[in-house]
mmCIF file of C-alpha atoms in Angstrom:
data_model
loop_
_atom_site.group_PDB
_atom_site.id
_atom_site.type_symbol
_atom_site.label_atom_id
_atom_site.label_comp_id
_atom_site.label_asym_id
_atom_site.label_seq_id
_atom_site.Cartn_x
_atom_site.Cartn_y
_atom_site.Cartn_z
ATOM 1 C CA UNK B 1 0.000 0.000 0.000
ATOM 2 C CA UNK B 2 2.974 2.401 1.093
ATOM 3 C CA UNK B 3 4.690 1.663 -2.411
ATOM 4 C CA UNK B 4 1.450 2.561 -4.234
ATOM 5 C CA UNK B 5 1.175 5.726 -2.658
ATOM 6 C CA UNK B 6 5.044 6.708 -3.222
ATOM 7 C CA UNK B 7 3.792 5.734 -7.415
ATOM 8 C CA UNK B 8 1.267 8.175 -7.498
ATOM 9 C CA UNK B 9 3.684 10.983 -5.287
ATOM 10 C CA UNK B 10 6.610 10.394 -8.112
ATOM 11 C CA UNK B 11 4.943 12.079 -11.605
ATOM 12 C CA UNK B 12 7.235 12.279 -13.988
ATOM 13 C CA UNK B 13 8.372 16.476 -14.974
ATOM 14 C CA UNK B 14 6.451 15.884 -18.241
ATOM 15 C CA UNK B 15 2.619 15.086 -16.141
ATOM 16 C CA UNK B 16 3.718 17.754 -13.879
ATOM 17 C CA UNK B 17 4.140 20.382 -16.373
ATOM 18 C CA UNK B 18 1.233 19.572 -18.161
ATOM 19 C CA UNK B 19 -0.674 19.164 -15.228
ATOM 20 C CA UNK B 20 0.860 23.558 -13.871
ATOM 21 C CA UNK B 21 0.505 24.146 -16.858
ATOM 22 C CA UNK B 22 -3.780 23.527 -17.211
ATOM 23 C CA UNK B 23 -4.182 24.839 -13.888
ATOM 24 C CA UNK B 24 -2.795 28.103 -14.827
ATOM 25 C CA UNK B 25 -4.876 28.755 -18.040
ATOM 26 C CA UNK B 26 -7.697 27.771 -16.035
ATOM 27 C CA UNK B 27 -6.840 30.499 -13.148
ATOM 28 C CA UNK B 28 -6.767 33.171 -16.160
ATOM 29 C CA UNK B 29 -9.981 32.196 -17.719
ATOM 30 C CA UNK B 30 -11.837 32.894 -14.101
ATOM 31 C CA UNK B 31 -9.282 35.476 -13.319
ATOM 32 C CA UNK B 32 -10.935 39.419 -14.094
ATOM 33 C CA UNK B 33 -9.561 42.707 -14.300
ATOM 34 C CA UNK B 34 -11.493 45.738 -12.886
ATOM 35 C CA UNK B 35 -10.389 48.974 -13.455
ATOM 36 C CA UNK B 36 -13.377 51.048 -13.334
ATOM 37 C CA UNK B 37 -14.809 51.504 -9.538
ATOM 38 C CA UNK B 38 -17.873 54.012 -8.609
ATOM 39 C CA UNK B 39 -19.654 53.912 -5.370
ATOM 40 C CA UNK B 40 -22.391 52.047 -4.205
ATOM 41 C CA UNK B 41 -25.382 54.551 -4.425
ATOM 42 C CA UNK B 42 -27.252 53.100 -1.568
ATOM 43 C CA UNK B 43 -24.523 53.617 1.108
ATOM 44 C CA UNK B 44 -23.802 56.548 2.809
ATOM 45 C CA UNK B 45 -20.160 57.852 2.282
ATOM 46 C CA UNK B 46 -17.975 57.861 5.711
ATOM 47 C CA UNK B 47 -15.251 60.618 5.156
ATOM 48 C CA UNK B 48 -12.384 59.706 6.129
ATOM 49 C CA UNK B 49 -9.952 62.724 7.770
ATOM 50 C CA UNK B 50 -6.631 63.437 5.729
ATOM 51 C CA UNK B 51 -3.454 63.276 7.279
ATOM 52 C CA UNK B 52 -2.067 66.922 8.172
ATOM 53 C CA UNK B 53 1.840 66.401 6.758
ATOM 54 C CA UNK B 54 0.759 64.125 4.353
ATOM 55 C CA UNK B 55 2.277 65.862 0.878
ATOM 56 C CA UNK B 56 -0.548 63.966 -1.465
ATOM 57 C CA UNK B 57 -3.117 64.605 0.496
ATOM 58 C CA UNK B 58 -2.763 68.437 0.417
ATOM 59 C CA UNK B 59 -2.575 68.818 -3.529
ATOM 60 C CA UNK B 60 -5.569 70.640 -5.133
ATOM 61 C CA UNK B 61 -7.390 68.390 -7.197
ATOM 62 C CA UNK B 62 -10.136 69.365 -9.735
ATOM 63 C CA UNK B 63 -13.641 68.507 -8.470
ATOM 64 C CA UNK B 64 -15.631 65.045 -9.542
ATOM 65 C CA UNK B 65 -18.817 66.752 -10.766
ATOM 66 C CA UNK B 66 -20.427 63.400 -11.542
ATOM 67 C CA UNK B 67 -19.461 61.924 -8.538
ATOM 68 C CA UNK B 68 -20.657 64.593 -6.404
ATOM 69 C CA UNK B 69 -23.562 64.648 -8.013
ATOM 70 C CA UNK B 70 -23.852 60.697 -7.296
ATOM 71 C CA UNK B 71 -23.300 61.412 -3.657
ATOM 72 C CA UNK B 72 -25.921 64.069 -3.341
ATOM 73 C CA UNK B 73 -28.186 61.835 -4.868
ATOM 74 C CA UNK B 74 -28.112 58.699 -2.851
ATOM 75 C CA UNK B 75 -28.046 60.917 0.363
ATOM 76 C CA UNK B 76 -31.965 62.757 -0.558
ATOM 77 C CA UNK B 77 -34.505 61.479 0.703
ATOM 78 C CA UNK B 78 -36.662 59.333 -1.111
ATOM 79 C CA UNK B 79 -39.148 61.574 -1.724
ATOM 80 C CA UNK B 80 -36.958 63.797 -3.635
ATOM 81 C CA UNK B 81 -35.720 60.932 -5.547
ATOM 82 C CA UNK B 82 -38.440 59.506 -7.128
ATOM 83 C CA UNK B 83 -41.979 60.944 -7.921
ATOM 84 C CA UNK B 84 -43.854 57.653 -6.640
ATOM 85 C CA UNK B 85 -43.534 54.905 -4.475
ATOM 86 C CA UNK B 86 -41.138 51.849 -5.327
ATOM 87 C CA UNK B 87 -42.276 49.064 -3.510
ATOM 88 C CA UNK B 88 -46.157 48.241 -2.573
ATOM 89 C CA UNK B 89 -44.888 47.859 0.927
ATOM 90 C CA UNK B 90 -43.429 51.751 1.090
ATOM 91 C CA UNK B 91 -44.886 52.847 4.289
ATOM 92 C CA UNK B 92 -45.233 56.852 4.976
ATOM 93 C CA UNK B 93 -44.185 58.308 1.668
ATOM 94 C CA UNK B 94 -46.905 60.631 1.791
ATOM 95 C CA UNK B 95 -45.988 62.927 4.630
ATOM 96 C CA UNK B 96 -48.781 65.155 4.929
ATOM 97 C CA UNK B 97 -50.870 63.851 8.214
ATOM 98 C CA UNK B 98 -54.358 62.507 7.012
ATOM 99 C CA UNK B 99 -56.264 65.231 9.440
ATOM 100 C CA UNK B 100 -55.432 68.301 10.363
ATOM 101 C CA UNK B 101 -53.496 68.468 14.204
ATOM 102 C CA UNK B 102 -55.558 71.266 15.147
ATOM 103 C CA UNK B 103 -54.834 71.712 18.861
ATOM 104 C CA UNK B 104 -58.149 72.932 19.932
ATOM 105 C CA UNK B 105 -59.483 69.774 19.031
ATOM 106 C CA UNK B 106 -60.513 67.454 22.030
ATOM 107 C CA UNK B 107 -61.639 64.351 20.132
ATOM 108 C CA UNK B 108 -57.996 63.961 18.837
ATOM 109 C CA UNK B 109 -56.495 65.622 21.439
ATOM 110 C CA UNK B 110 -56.047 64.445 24.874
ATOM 111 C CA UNK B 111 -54.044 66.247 27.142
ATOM 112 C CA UNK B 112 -53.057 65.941 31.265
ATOM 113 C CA UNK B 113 -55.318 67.725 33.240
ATOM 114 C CA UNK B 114 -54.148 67.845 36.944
ATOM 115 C CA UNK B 115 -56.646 68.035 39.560
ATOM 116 C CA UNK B 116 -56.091 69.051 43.015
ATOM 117 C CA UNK B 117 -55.295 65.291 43.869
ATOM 118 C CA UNK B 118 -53.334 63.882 40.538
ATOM 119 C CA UNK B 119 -51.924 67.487 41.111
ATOM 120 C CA UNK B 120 -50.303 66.676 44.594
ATOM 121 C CA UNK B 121 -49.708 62.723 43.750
ATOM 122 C CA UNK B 122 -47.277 64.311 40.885
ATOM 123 C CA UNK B 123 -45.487 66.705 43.246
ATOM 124 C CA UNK B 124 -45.292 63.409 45.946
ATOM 125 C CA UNK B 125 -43.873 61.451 42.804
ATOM 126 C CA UNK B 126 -41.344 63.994 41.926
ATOM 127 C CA UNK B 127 -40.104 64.469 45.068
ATOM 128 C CA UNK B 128 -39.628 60.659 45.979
ATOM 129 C CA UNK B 129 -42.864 58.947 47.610
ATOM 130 C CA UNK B 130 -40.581 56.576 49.740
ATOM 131 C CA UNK B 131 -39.505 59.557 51.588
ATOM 132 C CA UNK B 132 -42.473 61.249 52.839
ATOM 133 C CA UNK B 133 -43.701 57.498 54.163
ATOM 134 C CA UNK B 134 -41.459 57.722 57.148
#
């Protein structure tokens, strides 16, 4: 068993070449090359803070109007993206409230009202009821 494995360890340069050889035509076939990049429109942009004696960092480059542009973009709200909802399940894209928040309006409307009692149980609360037990 031992000298079967030591036959199948020992390839002769020829197999071995051959065999490198496939395996690195493969790798190219699956291998890409990017060398344009943009940003991911539905991320927010983290800034990153330059180094102060950096020498490349304090060159004046020429703005990225498209890019800016990009960034401004995927920062609005969606409500100033698009004119109508995406998705069926978009929940409050219309921001106007359905009725009116008139204050003067008691059915809607329902404020504390302190009482003489509820008015001195508040103070008691405030001040710590466990306190004024002793």
């Amino acid at each position: 068993m031992a000298r079967h494995q030591r036959e199948r360890a020992i390839q002769d340069q020829v197999h071995q070449n051959q065999f490198l050889r496939e395996q690195y035509l493969q790798e190219l076939r699956m291998q890409k090359l990017y060398t344009e990049y943009h940003v991911n429109p539905r991320r927010k942009v983290h800034t990153i803070t330059k180094k102060p004696m950096s020498w490349h960092d304090n060159l004046e480059e020429p703005e990225d109007v498209r890019f800016l542009n990009l960034v401004h973009h995927a920062a609005q709200r969606p409500r100033k993206k698009y004119p109508e909802t995406q998705t069926e399940s978009q929940i409050g894209w219309e921001a106007e409230p359905l009725v009116s928040p008139e204050r003067q309006d008691h059915r809607l409307n329902h404020f504390r009202v302190y009482k003489d009692i509820t008015l001195y149980k508040a103070k008691l609360w405030l001040l710590g009821e466990k306190d004024h037990r002793k």
